[in-house]
PDB file of N, CA and C in Angstrom:
ATOM      1  N   MET E1162      82.197 269.240  82.529  1.00 56.00           N
ATOM      2  CA  MET E1162      82.481 269.311  83.745  1.00 56.00           C
ATOM      3  C   MET E1162      83.010 267.791  83.989  1.00 56.00           C
ATOM      4  N   MET E1163      82.078 266.738  83.725  1.00 67.00           N
ATOM      5  CA  MET E1163      82.652 265.258  83.787  1.00 67.00           C
ATOM      6  C   MET E1163      83.480 264.694  82.828  1.00 67.00           C
ATOM      7  N   GLN E1164      84.788 265.094  82.691  1.00 76.00           N
ATOM      8  CA  GLN E1164      85.618 264.527  81.610  1.00 76.00           C
ATOM      9  C   GLN E1164      86.448 263.797  82.359  1.00 76.00           C
ATOM     10  N   ALA E1165      86.358 262.530  82.417  1.00 75.00           N
ATOM     11  CA  ALA E1165      87.026 261.445  83.049  1.00 75.00           C
ATOM     12  C   ALA E1165      88.026 260.956  81.951  1.00 75.00           C
ATOM     13  N   THR E1166      89.245 260.912  82.064  1.00 92.00           N
ATOM     14  CA  THR E1166      90.507 260.401  81.598  1.00 92.00           C
ATOM     15  C   THR E1166      90.693 258.960  81.679  1.00 92.00           C
ATOM     16  N   ARG E1167      91.343 258.420  80.933  1.00 92.00           N
ATOM     17  CA  ARG E1167      91.755 256.924  81.194  1.00 92.00           C
ATOM     18  C   ARG E1167      92.409 256.486  82.212  1.00 92.00           C
ATOM     19  N   GLU E1168      93.361 257.502  82.744  1.00 94.00           N
ATOM     20  CA  GLU E1168      93.961 257.281  84.166  1.00 94.00           C
ATOM     21  C   GLU E1168      92.837 257.288  85.160  1.00 94.00           C
ATOM     22  N   GLN E1169      91.747 257.995  85.156  1.00 93.00           N
ATOM     23  CA  GLN E1169      90.736 258.056  86.121  1.00 93.00           C
ATOM     24  C   GLN E1169      90.077 256.957  86.225  1.00 93.00           C
ATOM     25  N   TYR E1170      89.760 256.348  84.872  1.00 93.00           N
ATOM     26  CA  TYR E1170      89.113 255.190  84.846  1.00 93.00           C
ATOM     27  C   TYR E1170      89.549 254.154  85.576  1.00 93.00           C
ATOM     28  N   ILE E1171      90.965 253.828  85.257  1.00 95.00           N
ATOM     29  CA  ILE E1171      91.672 252.826  85.688  1.00 95.00           C
ATOM     30  C   ILE E1171      91.867 252.933  87.339  1.00 95.00           C
ATOM     31  N   THR E1172      92.240 254.269  87.818  1.00 95.00           N
ATOM     32  CA  THR E1172      92.283 254.638  89.184  1.00 95.00           C
ATOM     33  C   THR E1172      90.940 254.015  89.791  1.00 95.00           C
ATOM     34  N   ASN E1173      89.866 254.337  89.099  1.00 94.00           N
ATOM     35  CA  ASN E1173      88.334 253.967  89.918  1.00 94.00           C
ATOM     36  C   ASN E1173      88.164 252.664  89.817  1.00 94.00           C
ATOM     37  N   GLY E1174      88.800 251.848  88.655  1.00 94.00           N
ATOM     38  CA  GLY E1174      88.639 250.467  88.690  1.00 94.00           C
ATOM     39  C   GLY E1174      89.380 249.745  89.627  1.00 94.00           C
ATOM     40  N   ILE E1175      90.649 250.115  90.052  1.00 96.00           N
ATOM     41  CA  ILE E1175      91.413 249.461  90.770  1.00 96.00           C
ATOM     42  C   ILE E1175      91.007 249.909  92.268  1.00 96.00           C
ATOM     43  N   THR E1176      90.316 251.059  92.757  1.00 95.00           N
ATOM     44  CA  THR E1176      89.803 251.406  93.824  1.00 95.00           C
ATOM     45  C   THR E1176      88.542 250.368  94.231  1.00 95.00           C
ATOM     46  N   ILE E1177      87.569 250.209  93.085  1.00 94.00           N
ATOM     47  CA  ILE E1177      86.447 249.363  93.368  1.00 94.00           C
ATOM     48  C   ILE E1177      86.739 248.169  93.622  1.00 94.00           C
ATOM     49  N   ILE E1178      88.005 247.628  93.002  1.00 94.00           N
ATOM     50  CA  ILE E1178      88.422 246.119  93.105  1.00 94.00           C
ATOM     51  C   ILE E1178      88.853 245.967  94.396  1.00 94.00           C
ATOM     52  N   TYR E1179      89.601 246.970  94.706  1.00 94.00           N
ATOM     53  CA  TYR E1179      90.208 246.938  96.137  1.00 94.00           C
ATOM     54  C   TYR E1179      89.171 246.881  97.353  1.00 94.00           C
ATOM     55  N   ILE E1180      88.234 247.953  97.103  1.00 93.00           N
ATOM     56  CA  ILE E1180      87.200 247.918  98.050  1.00 93.00           C
ATOM     57  C   ILE E1180      86.389 246.666  98.182  1.00 93.00           C
ATOM     58  N   TYR E1181      86.121 246.226  96.928  1.00 92.00           N
ATOM     59  CA  TYR E1181      85.312 244.821  96.800  1.00 92.00           C
ATOM     60  C   TYR E1181      85.986 243.692  97.544  1.00 92.00           C
ATOM     61  N   VAL E1182      87.487 243.350  97.297  1.00 91.00           N
ATOM     62  CA  VAL E1182      88.180 242.453  97.888  1.00 91.00           C
ATOM     63  C   VAL E1182      88.008 242.685  99.229  1.00 91.00           C
ATOM     64  N   LEU E1183      88.403 243.831  99.884  1.00 90.00           N
ATOM     65  CA  LEU E1183      88.415 244.114 101.341  1.00 90.00           C
ATOM     66  C   LEU E1183      87.353 243.875 101.840  1.00 90.00           C
ATOM     67  N   TYR E1184      85.974 244.464 101.313  1.00 91.00           N
ATOM     68  CA  TYR E1184      84.622 243.938 101.998  1.00 91.00           C
ATOM     69  C   TYR E1184      84.373 242.569 101.820  1.00 91.00           C
ATOM     70  N   GLY E1185      84.652 241.942 100.618  1.00 90.00           N
ATOM     71  CA  GLY E1185      84.486 240.491 100.270  1.00 90.00           C
ATOM     72  C   GLY E1185      85.068 239.628 101.441  1.00 90.00           C
ATOM     73  N   ARG E1186      86.353 240.109 101.787  1.00 90.00           N
ATOM     74  CA  ARG E1186      86.922 239.345 103.004  1.00 90.00           C
ATOM     75  C   ARG E1186      86.218 239.419 104.177  1.00 90.00           C
ATOM     76  N   GLN E1187      85.806 240.756 104.603  1.00 90.00           N
ATOM     77  CA  GLN E1187      84.916 240.903 105.983  1.00 90.00           C
ATOM     78  C   GLN E1187      83.823 240.333 105.819  1.00 90.00           C
ATOM     79  N   MET E1188      82.994 239.953 104.546  1.00 90.00           N
ATOM     80  CA  MET E1188      81.677 239.554 104.532  1.00 90.00           C
ATOM     81  C   MET E1188      81.916 238.042 104.698  1.00 90.00           C
ATOM     82  N   THR E1189      82.923 237.554 104.187  1.00 91.00           N
ATOM     83  CA  THR E1189      83.401 235.956 104.433  1.00 91.00           C
ATOM     84  C   THR E1189      83.356 235.738 105.656  1.00 91.00           C
ATOM     85  N   ALA E1190      84.158 236.519 106.466  1.00 90.00           N
ATOM     86  CA  ALA E1190      84.322 236.129 108.169  1.00 90.00           C
ATOM     87  C   ALA E1190      82.947 236.325 108.748  1.00 90.00           C
ATOM     88  N   LEU E1191      82.193 237.277 108.320  1.00 88.00           N
ATOM     89  CA  LEU E1191      80.967 237.518 109.018  1.00 88.00           C
ATOM     90  C   LEU E1191      80.010 236.239 108.882  1.00 88.00           C
ATOM     91  N   LYS E1192      80.095 235.960 107.657  1.00 90.00           N
ATOM     92  CA  LYS E1192      79.338 234.617 107.234  1.00 90.00           C
ATOM     93  C   LYS E1192      79.779 233.403 108.029  1.00 90.00           C
ATOM     94  N   ASN E1193      81.129 233.175 108.077  1.00 90.00           N
ATOM     95  CA  ASN E1193      81.692 232.093 108.992  1.00 90.00           C
ATOM     96  C   ASN E1193      81.238 232.167 110.457  1.00 90.00           C
ATOM     97  N   MET E1194      81.225 233.393 110.992  1.00 88.00           N
ATOM     98  CA  MET E1194      81.016 233.749 112.411  1.00 88.00           C
ATOM     99  C   MET E1194      79.690 233.325 112.540  1.00 88.00           C
ATOM    100  N   LEU E1195      78.699 233.793 111.891  1.00 88.00           N
ATOM    101  CA  LEU E1195      77.227 233.673 111.825  1.00 88.00           C
ATOM    102  C   LEU E1195      76.931 232.027 111.783  1.00 88.00           C
ATOM    103  N   GLN E1196      77.611 231.523 110.943  1.00 88.00           N
ATOM    104  CA  GLN E1196      77.378 230.057 110.464  1.00 88.00           C
ATOM    105  C   GLN E1196      77.698 229.333 111.881  1.00 88.00           C
ATOM    106  N   LYS E1197      78.830 229.613 112.264  1.00 88.00           N
ATOM    107  CA  LYS E1197      79.345 229.032 113.835  1.00 88.00           C
ATOM    108  C   LYS E1197      77.984 229.305 114.885  1.00 88.00           C
ATOM    109  N   TYR E1198      77.630 230.481 114.867  1.00 84.00           N
ATOM    110  CA  TYR E1198      76.593 230.769 115.824  1.00 84.00           C
ATOM    111  C   TYR E1198      75.265 229.996 115.697  1.00 84.00           C
ATOM    112  N   VAL E1199      74.938 230.034 114.287  1.00 79.00           N
ATOM    113  CA  VAL E1199      73.597 229.570 113.821  1.00 79.00           C
ATOM    114  C   VAL E1199      73.516 227.900 114.137  1.00 79.00           C
ATOM    115  N   LEU E1200      74.504 227.393 113.404  1.00 63.00           N
ATOM    116  CA  LEU E1200      74.549 225.811 113.294  1.00 63.00           C
ATOM    117  C   LEU E1200      75.022 225.430 114.802  1.00 63.00           C
TER     118      LEU E1200
END
């Protein structure tokens, strides 16, 4: 059932990296906003 090919692993890796970068930027923006309000 769970027969993952090399292409699927590559696609999953790219998707994970894309999501990580996307959320990483959002988290950085949130941290900057929070620091402005807190400090």
